[in-house]
Coordinates of C-alpha atoms in Angstrom, one line a residue:
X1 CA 8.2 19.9 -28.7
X2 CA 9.5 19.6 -25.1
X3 CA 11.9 16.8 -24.4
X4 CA 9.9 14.9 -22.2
X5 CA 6.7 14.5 -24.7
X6 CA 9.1 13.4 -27.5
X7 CA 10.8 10.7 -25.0
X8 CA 7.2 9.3 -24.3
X9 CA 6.7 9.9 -28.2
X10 CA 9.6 7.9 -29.0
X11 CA 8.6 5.0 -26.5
X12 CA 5.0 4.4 -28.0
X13 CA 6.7 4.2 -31.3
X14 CA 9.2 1.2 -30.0
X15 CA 6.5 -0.1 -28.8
X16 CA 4.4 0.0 -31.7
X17 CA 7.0 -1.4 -33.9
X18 CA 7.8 -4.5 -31.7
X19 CA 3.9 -5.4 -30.5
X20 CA 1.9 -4.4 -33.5
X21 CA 4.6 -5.4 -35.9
X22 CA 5.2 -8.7 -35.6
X23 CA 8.2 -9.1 -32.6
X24 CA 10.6 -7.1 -34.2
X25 CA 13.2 -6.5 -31.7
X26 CA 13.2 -2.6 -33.1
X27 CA 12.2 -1.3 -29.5
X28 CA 16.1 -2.3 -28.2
X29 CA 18.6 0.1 -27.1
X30 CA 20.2 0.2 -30.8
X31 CA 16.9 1.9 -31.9
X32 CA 15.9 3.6 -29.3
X33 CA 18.7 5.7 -28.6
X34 CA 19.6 7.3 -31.9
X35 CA 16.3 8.7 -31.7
X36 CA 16.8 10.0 -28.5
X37 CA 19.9 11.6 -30.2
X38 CA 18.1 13.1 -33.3
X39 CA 15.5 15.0 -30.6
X40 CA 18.8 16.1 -28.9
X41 CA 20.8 17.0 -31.7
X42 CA 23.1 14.9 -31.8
X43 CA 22.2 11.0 -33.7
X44 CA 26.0 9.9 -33.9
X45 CA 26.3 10.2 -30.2
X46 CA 22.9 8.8 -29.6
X47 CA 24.2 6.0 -32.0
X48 CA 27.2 4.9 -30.5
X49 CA 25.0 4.9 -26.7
X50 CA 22.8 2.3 -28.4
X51 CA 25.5 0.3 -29.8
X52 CA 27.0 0.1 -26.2
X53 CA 23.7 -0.7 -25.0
X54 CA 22.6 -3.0 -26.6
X55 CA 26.1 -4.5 -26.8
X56 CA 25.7 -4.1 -22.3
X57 CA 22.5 -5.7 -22.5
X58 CA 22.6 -8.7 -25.1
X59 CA 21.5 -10.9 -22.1
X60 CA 19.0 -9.0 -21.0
X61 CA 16.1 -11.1 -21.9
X62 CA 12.7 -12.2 -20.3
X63 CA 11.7 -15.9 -20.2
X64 CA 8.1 -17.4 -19.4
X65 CA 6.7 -13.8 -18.9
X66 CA 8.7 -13.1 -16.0
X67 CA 9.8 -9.4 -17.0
X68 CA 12.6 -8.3 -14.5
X69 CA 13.3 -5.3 -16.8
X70 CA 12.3 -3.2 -19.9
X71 CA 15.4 -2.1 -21.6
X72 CA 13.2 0.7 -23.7
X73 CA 12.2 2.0 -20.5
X74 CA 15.3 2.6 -19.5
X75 CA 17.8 3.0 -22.7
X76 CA 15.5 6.4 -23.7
X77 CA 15.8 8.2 -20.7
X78 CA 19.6 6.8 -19.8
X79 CA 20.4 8.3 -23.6
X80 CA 19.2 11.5 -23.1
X81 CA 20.6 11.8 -19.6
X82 CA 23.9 11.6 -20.9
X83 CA 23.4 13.5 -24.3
X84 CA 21.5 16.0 -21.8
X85 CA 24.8 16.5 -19.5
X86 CA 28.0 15.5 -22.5
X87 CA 28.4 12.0 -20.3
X88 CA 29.3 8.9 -22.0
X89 CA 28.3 5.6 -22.3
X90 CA 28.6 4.1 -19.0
X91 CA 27.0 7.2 -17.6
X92 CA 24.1 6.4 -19.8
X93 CA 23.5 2.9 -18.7
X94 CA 24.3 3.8 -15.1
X95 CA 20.6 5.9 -15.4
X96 CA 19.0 3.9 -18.0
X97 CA 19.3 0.6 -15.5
X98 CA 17.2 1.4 -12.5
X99 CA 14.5 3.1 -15.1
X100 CA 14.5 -0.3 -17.0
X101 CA 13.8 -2.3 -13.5
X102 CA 11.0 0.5 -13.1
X103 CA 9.3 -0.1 -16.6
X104 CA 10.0 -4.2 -15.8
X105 CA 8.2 -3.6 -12.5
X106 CA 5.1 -1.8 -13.9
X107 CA 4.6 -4.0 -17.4
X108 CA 4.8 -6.9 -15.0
X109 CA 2.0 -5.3 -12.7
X110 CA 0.0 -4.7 -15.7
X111 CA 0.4 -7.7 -17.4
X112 CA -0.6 -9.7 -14.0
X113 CA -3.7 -7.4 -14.1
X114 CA -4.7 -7.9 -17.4
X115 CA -5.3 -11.5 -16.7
X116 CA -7.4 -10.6 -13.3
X117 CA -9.8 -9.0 -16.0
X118 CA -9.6 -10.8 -18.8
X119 CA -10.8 -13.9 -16.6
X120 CA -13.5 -11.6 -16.2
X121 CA -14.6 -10.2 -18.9
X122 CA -13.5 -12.2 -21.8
X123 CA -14.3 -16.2 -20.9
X124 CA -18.0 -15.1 -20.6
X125 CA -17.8 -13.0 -24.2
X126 CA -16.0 -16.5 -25.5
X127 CA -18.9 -18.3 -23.4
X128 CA -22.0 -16.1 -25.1
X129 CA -19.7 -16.7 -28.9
X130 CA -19.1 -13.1 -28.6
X131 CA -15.8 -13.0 -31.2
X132 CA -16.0 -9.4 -31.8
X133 CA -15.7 -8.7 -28.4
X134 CA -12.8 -10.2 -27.7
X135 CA -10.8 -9.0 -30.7
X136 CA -11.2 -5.4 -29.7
X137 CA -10.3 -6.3 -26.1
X138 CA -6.9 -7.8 -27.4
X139 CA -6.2 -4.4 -29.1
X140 CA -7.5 -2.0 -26.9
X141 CA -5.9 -3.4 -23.9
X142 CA -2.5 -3.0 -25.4
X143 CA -3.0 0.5 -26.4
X144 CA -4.4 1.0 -23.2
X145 CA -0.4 0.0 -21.7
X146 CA 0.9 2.0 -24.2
X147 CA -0.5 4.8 -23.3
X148 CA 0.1 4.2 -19.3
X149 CA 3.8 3.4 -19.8
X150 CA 4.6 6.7 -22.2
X151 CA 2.9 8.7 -19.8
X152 CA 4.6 7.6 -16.9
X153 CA 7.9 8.1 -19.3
X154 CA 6.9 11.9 -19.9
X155 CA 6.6 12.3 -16.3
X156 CA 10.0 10.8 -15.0
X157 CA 11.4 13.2 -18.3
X158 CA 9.8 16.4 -16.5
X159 CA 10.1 15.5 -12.7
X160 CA 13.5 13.0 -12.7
X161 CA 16.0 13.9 -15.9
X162 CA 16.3 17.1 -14.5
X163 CA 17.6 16.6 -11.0
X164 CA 19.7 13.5 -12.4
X165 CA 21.8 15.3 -15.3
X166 CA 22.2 18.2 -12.2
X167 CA 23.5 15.5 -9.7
X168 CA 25.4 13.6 -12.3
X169 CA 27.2 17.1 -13.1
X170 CA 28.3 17.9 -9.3
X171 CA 30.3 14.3 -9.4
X172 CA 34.6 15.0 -10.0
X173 CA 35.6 14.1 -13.0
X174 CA 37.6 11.5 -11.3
X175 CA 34.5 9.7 -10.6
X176 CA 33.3 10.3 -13.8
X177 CA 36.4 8.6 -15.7
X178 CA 36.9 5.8 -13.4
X179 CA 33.5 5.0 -13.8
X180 CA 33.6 5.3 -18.1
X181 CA 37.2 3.0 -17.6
X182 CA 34.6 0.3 -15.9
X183 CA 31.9 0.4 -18.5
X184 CA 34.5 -1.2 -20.8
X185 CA 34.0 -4.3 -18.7
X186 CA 29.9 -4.7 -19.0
X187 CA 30.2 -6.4 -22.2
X188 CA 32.2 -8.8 -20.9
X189 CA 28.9 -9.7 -18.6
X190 CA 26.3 -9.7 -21.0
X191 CA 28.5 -11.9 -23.5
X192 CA 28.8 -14.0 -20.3
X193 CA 25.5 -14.3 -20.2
X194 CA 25.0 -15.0 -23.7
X195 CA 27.3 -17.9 -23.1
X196 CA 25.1 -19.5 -20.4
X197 CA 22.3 -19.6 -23.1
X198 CA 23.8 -20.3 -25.6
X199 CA 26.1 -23.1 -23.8
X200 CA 26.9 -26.6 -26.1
X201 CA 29.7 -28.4 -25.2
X202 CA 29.8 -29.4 -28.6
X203 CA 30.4 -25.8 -29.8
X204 CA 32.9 -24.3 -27.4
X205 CA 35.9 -24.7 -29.3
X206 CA 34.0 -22.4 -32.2
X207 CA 34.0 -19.6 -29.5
X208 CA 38.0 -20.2 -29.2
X209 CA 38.1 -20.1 -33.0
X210 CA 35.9 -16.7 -32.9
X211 CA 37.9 -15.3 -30.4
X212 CA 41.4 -16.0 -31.6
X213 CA 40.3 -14.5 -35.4
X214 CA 39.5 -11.2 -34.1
X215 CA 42.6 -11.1 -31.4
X216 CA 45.6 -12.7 -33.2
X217 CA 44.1 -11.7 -36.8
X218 CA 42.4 -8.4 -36.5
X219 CA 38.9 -10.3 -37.8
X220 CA 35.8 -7.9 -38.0
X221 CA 32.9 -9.6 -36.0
X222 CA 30.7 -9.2 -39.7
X223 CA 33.8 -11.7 -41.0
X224 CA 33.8 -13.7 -38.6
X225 CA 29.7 -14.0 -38.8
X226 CA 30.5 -14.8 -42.5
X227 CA 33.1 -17.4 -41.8
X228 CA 30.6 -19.0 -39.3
X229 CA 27.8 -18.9 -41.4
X230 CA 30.0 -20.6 -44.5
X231 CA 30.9 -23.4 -42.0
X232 CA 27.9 -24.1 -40.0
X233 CA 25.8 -24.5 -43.4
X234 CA 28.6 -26.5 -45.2
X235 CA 28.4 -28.9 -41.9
X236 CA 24.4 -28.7 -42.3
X237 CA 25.0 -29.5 -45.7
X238 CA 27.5 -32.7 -45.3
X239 CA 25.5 -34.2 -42.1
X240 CA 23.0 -36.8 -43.2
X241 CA 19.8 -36.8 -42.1
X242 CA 16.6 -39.0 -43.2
X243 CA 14.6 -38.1 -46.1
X244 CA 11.2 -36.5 -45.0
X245 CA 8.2 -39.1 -46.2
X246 CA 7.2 -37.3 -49.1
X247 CA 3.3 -36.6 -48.7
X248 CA 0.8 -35.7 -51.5
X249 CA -0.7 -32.3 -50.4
X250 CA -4.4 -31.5 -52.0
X251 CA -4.0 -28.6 -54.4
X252 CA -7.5 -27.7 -53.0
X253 CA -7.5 -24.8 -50.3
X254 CA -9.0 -26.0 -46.8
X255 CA -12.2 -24.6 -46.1
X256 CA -13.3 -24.0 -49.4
X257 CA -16.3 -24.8 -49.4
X258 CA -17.5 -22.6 -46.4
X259 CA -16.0 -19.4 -48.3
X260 CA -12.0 -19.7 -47.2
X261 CA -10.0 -18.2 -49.9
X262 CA -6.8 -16.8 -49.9
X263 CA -7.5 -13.5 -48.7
X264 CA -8.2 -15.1 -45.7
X265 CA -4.8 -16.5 -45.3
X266 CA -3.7 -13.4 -45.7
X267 CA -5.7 -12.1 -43.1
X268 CA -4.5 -14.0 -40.7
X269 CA -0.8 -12.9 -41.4
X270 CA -1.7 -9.7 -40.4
X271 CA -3.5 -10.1 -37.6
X272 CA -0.6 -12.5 -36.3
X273 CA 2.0 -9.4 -36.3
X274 CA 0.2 -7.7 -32.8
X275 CA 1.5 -11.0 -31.6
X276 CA 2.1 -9.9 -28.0
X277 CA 0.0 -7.1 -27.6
X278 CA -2.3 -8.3 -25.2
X279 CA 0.2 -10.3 -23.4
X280 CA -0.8 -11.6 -19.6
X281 CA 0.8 -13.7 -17.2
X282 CA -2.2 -16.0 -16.6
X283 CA -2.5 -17.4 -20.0
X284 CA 0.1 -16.0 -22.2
X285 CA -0.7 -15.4 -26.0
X286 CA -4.2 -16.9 -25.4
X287 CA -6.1 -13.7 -27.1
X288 CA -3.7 -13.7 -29.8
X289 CA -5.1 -17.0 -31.0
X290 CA -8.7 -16.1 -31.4
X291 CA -7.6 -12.8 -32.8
X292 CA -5.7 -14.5 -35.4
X293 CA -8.1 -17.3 -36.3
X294 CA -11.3 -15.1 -36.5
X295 CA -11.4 -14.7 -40.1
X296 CA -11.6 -18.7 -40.2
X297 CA -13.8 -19.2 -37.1
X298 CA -15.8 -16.5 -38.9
X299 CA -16.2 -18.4 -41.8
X300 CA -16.7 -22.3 -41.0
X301 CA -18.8 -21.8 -37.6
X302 CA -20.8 -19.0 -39.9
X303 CA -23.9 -21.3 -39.0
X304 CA -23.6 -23.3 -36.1
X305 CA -23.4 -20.4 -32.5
X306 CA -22.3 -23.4 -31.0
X307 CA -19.6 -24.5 -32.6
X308 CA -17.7 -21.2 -32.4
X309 CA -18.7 -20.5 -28.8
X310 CA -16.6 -24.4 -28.0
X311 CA -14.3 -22.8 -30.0
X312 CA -13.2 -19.5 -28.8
X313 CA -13.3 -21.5 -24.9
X314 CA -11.2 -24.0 -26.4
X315 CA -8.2 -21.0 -27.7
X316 CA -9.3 -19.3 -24.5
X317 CA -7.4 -21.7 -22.3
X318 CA -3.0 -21.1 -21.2
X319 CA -0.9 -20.8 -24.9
X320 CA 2.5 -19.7 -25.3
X321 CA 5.0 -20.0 -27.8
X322 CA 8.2 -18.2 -28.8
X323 CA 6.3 -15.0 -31.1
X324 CA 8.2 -14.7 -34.4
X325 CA 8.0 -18.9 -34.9
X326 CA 4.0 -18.7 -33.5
X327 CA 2.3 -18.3 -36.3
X328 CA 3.6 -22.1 -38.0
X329 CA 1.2 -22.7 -34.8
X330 CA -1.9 -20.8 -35.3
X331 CA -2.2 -21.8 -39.1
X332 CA -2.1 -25.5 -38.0
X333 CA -4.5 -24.9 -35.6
X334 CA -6.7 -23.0 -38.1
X335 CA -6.4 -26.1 -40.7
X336 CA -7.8 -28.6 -37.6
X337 CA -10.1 -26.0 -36.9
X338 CA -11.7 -26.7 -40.5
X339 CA -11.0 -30.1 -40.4
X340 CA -13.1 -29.9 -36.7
X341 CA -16.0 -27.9 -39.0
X342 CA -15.7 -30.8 -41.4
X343 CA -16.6 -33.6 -38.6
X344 CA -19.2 -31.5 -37.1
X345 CA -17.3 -30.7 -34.0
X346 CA -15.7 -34.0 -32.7
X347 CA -12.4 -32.8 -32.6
X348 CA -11.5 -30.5 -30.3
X349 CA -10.5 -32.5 -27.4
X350 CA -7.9 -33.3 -30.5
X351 CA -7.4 -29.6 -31.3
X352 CA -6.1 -29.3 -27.6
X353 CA -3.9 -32.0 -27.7
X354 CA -2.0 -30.5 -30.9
X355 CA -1.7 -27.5 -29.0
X356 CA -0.3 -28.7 -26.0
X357 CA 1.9 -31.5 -27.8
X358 CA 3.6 -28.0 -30.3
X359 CA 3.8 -25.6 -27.9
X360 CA 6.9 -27.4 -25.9
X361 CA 9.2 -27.9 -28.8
X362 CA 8.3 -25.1 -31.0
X363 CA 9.3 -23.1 -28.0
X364 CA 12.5 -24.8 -27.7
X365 CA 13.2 -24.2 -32.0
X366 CA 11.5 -20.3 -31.7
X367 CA 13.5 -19.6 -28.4
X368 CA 17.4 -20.6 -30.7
X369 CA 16.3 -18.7 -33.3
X370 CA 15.2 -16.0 -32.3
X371 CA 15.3 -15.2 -28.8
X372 CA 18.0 -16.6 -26.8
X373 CA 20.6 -17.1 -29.7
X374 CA 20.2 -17.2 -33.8
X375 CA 19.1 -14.0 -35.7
X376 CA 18.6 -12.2 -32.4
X377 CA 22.0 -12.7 -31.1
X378 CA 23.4 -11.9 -34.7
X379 CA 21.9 -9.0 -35.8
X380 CA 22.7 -7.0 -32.2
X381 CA 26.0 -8.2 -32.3
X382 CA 26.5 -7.2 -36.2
X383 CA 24.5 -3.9 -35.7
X384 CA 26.8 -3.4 -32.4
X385 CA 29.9 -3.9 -33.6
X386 CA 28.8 -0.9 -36.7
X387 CA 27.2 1.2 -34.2
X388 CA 30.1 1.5 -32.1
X389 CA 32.5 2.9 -34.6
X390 CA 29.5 5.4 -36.0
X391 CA 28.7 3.8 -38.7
X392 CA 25.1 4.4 -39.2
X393 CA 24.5 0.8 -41.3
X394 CA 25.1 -0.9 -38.0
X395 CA 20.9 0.3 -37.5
X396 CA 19.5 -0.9 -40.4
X397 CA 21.7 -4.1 -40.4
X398 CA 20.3 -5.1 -36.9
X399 CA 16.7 -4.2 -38.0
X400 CA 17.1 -6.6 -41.7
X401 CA 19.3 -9.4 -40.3
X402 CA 16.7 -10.4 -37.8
X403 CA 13.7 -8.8 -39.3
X404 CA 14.1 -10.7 -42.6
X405 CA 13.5 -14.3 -41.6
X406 CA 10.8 -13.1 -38.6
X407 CA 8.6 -12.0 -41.3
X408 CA 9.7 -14.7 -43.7
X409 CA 8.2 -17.2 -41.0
X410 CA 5.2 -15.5 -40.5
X411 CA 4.0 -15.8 -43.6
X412 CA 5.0 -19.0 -44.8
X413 CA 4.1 -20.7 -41.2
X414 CA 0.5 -19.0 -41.9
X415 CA 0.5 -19.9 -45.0
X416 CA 2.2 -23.8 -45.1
X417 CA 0.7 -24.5 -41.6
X418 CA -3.1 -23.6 -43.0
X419 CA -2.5 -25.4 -46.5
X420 CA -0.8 -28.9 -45.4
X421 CA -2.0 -29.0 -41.4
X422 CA 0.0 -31.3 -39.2
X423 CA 1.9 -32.4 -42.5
X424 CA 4.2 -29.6 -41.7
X425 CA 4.9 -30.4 -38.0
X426 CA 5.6 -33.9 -39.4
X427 CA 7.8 -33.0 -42.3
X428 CA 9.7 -31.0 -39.8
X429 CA 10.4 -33.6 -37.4
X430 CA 11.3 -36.2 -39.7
X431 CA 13.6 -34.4 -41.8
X432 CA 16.0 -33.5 -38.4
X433 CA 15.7 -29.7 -40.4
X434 CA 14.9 -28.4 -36.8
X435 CA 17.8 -29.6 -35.5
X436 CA 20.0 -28.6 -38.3
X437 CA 19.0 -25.1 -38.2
X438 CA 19.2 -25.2 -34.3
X439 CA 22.9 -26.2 -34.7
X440 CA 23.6 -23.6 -37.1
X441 CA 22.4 -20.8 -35.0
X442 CA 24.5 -21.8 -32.3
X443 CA 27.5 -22.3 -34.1
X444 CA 27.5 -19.1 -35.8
X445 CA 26.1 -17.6 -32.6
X446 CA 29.0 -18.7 -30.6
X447 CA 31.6 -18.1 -32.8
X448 CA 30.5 -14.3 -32.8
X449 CA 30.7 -14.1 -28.9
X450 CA 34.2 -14.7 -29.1
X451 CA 34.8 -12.1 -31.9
X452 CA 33.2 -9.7 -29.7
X453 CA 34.9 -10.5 -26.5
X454 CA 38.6 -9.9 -28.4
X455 CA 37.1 -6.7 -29.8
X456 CA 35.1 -4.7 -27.5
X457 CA 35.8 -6.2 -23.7
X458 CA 38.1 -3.9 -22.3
X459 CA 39.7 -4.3 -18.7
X460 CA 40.8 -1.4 -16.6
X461 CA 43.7 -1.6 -15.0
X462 CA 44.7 0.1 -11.4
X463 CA 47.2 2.5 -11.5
X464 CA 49.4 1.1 -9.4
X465 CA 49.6 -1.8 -11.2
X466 CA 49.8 0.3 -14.5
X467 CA 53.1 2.2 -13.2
X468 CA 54.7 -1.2 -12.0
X469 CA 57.1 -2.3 -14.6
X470 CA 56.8 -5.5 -13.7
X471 CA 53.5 -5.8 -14.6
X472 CA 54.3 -3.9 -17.6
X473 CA 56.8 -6.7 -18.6
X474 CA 54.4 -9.0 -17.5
X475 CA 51.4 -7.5 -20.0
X476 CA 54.0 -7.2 -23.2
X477 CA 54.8 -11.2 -22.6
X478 CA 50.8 -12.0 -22.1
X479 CA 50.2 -10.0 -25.6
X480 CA 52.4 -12.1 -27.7
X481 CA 51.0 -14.8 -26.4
X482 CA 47.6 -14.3 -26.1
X483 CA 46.2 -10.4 -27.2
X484 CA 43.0 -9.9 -25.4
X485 CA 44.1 -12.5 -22.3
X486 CA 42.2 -10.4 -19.8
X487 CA 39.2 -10.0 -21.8
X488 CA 38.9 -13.7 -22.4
X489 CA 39.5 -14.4 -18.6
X490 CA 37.2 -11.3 -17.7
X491 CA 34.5 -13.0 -19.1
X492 CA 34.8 -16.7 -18.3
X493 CA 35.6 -15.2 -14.7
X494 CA 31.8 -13.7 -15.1
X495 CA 30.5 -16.7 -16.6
X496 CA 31.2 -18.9 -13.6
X497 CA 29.9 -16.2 -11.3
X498 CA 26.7 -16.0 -13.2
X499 CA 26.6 -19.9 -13.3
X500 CA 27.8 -21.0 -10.0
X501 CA 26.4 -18.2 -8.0
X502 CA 23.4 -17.1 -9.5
X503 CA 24.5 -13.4 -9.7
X504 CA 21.9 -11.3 -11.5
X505 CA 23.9 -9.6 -14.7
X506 CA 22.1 -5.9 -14.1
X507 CA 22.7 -5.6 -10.1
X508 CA 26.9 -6.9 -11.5
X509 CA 26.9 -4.3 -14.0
X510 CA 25.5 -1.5 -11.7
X511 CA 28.0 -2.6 -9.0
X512 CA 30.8 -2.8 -11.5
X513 CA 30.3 0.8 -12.5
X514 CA 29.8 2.0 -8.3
X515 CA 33.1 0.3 -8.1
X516 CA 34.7 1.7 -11.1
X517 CA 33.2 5.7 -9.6
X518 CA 34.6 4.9 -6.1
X519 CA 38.0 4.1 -7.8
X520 CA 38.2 7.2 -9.8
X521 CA 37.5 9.2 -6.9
X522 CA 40.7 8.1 -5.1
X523 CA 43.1 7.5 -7.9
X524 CA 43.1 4.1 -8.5
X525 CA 41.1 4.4 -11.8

């Protein structure tokens, strides 16, 4: 098969794995790019790209549908660029950056389009009850970007590849090395980055604590992740918080008696997992609601047209949520939905309000555990750290460690939102259990930051500065007192930039490694 058709191959599998499965995270850099090396012959290689990638691009993350970037888009082809031409690393995420801003640029486009026609064509199928209709639209839609995006990857892999891997061979190898020296400074960005998100006053010293385990002791980032884990939940353990009211739950299934069973509930699990794939920036995850609730709307509006019609306009309207904690959500919304089928429709200006009043905070919990910090942050920086040193379990340690608890949420918010309602949202609340596991995240999260800024941040230094012996003095006295002192200062220097200044992390990495090139080329690298 010829390079290019596997590269669009392997990007409509990442994409199938992350927006039909469930929100897996499996379409980052880490899995994408030892792919890209088994179609090149060479998956170690391809391996140790992703781990740097993904390591490079930790921060890279997309908040309230704004999509500046697509790091699939660009880690495939900025793999086999380098793979293509024997470059390294930084090589690779020099090419894979401006692809990933073109992929950004044309989901976003699409995604702003797919609202244009979904105003269109969908609120008059919801208006004529017309369910079925609108459940193939939020499938065929996505498939319809899937199939736009991998052919526009096949043609940048026969028209662009080429003339890149021929230009990136014509550069000295000066260039070349000063520009592999600065790559060892882009995780000290995206760990900078990570530190904006995941910044707690209250948990700062943990990232000291993190940091000086892996520089004074020689701490794995996996031990320090297990050290972090042992305290935060010992903490969780020790803090009080108040008892959640204890409320009787009916051992009898809602809906019963129009026909809900089980099988149902399960249903809606799986039509949960394509939780993004008909994503738009006018209203969100709007289509993924109906989608999931049609086997219940299905079922208690069976005989009353009307009913279902107010329905499918009610779940029509603006909805979004962080995906992996959504479906707690949707099987609340389903039980009201059946309580609403139970007061023959006098509750949905209520349904609305339940919507509006979750969608704030279990954004806030969904976003710290698994988007801007918690399993997200851990498993990357776990499966990182192991793909790194070639060490193939560093793949399917990122894929379990976040995959694990996304699934385990999907199907016990389905299932406990459906079976006790708003009991859960209340049980939640008054227990302080989403705070708890909030703080925990962030704990361990930060802890590991500062493991991996002692272990893999590494500062180039000029050679002029490298031949003084002064400064080689000066280095010997730093290291006994503090191993890894540039590192730490490296990425507190980037913090504040990124803070104060509103730098934008890819457009700092890209002129990091320009600068890094330029410097090779007349000796200072």
């Amino acid at each position: 098969m010829p390079v290019p058709f596997a590269l669009a191959l392997i990007y409509a599998l990442m994409w199938a794995v992350d927006n039909l499965a469930g929100g897996t995270y499996m379409d980052r850099p880490i899995v994408c790019c030892p792919l890209v090396g088994l179609v090149m012959g060479d998956a170690l290689t391809g391996l140790i790209i992703g781990g740097f990638m993904e390591l490079a691009w930790m921060g890279m993350l997309s908040f309230a549908g704004v999509i500046d970037s697509e790091p699939r888009f660009g880690a495939i082809p900025g793999a086999c660029a380098a793979l293509a031409g024997g470059f390294g690393p930084g090589v690779a995420l020099l090419v894979a950056i401006p692809f990933a801003y073109l992929g950004g640029f044309i989901s976003s486009r699409y995604n702003s389009l797919n609202g244009s026609v979904m105003a269109r064509w969908c609120d008059p199928w919801a208006s004529e009850g017309n369910l079925k209709a609108i459940c193939r639209y939020h499938l065929a839609v996505g498939f319809i970007k899937c199939l736009i995006m991998s052919a526009v990857m096949c043609l940048c892999g026969f028209v662009v590849l080429g003339p890149i891997v021929t230009a990136l061979s014509m550069v000295p190898a000066a260039a070349l090395n000063g520009l592999e020296l600065a790559a060892g400074l882009l995780p000290a960005v995206a760990l900078a980055c990570m530190l904006n998100l995941l910044w707690d006053r209250r948990f700062v010293p943990l990232f000291f604590a993190g940091f000086a385990l892996s520089a004074y002791v020689g701490a794995s980032t996996p031990a320090v992740a297990v050290l972090a884990i042992a305290l935060a939940l010992t903490w969780a353990f020790m803090s009080k918080s108040s008892a959640p009211s204890q409320k009787k739950v009916s051992d009898k299934l809602p809906g019963e008696k129009y026909g809900v069973t089980k099988r149902d509930i399960r249903s809606m699990f799986w039509r949960s997992l394509p939780i993004e794939i008909s994503y738009n920036t006018e209203r969100e995850h709007n289509m993924l609601y109906v989608f999931s609730l049609a086997p219940i709307l299905r079922k208690i509006y069976a005989n009353d047209k009307d009913a279902l019609t107010e329905a499918l306009v009610r779940h029509m309207k603006f909805q979004n949520t962080t995906p992996q904690i959504e479906p707690l959500e949707i099987g609340v919304v389903a039980s009201l939905e059946v309580m609403n089928a139970e007061a023959n429709n006098t509750m949905g200006a209520a349904i609305e309000a339940a919507k509006e009043t979750m969608m704030g905070p279990m954004g806030i919990v969904g976003d710290t555990l698994f988007h801007s910090g918690g399993f997200r942050v851990l498993s990357a920086s776990l499966g990182a750290a192991l793909a790194l040193s070639g060490n193939p379990l560093g793949l399917v340690v990122y894929c379990l460690v976040f995959n694990i608890p996304n699934y385990l949420v999907h199907w016990f918010g389905i299932r406990f939102g459906f079976e006790d309602g708003t009991g859960v949202m209340e049980l939640l609340a008054g227990s302080g259990l989403i705070q708890k596991i909030s703080d925990v995240c962030c704990v361990v999260c930060t802890a590991v930051v500062g493991s991996l800024v002692a272990l893999y941040v590494n500062v180039p230094v000029v050679t002029p500065l490298a031949q003084s012996a002064t400064f080689e003095v000066f280095v010997q006295l730093m290291a006994g007192i503090c191993p890894a002192f540039a590192s730490l200062a490296a990425v507190w220097l980037f913090v504040w930039l990124l803070r104060s200044r509103g730098l934008n992390s890819s457009v700092l990495m890209l002129l990091l490694l320009v600068i890094g090139a330029l410097f090779g080329m007349i000796g200072i690298l």
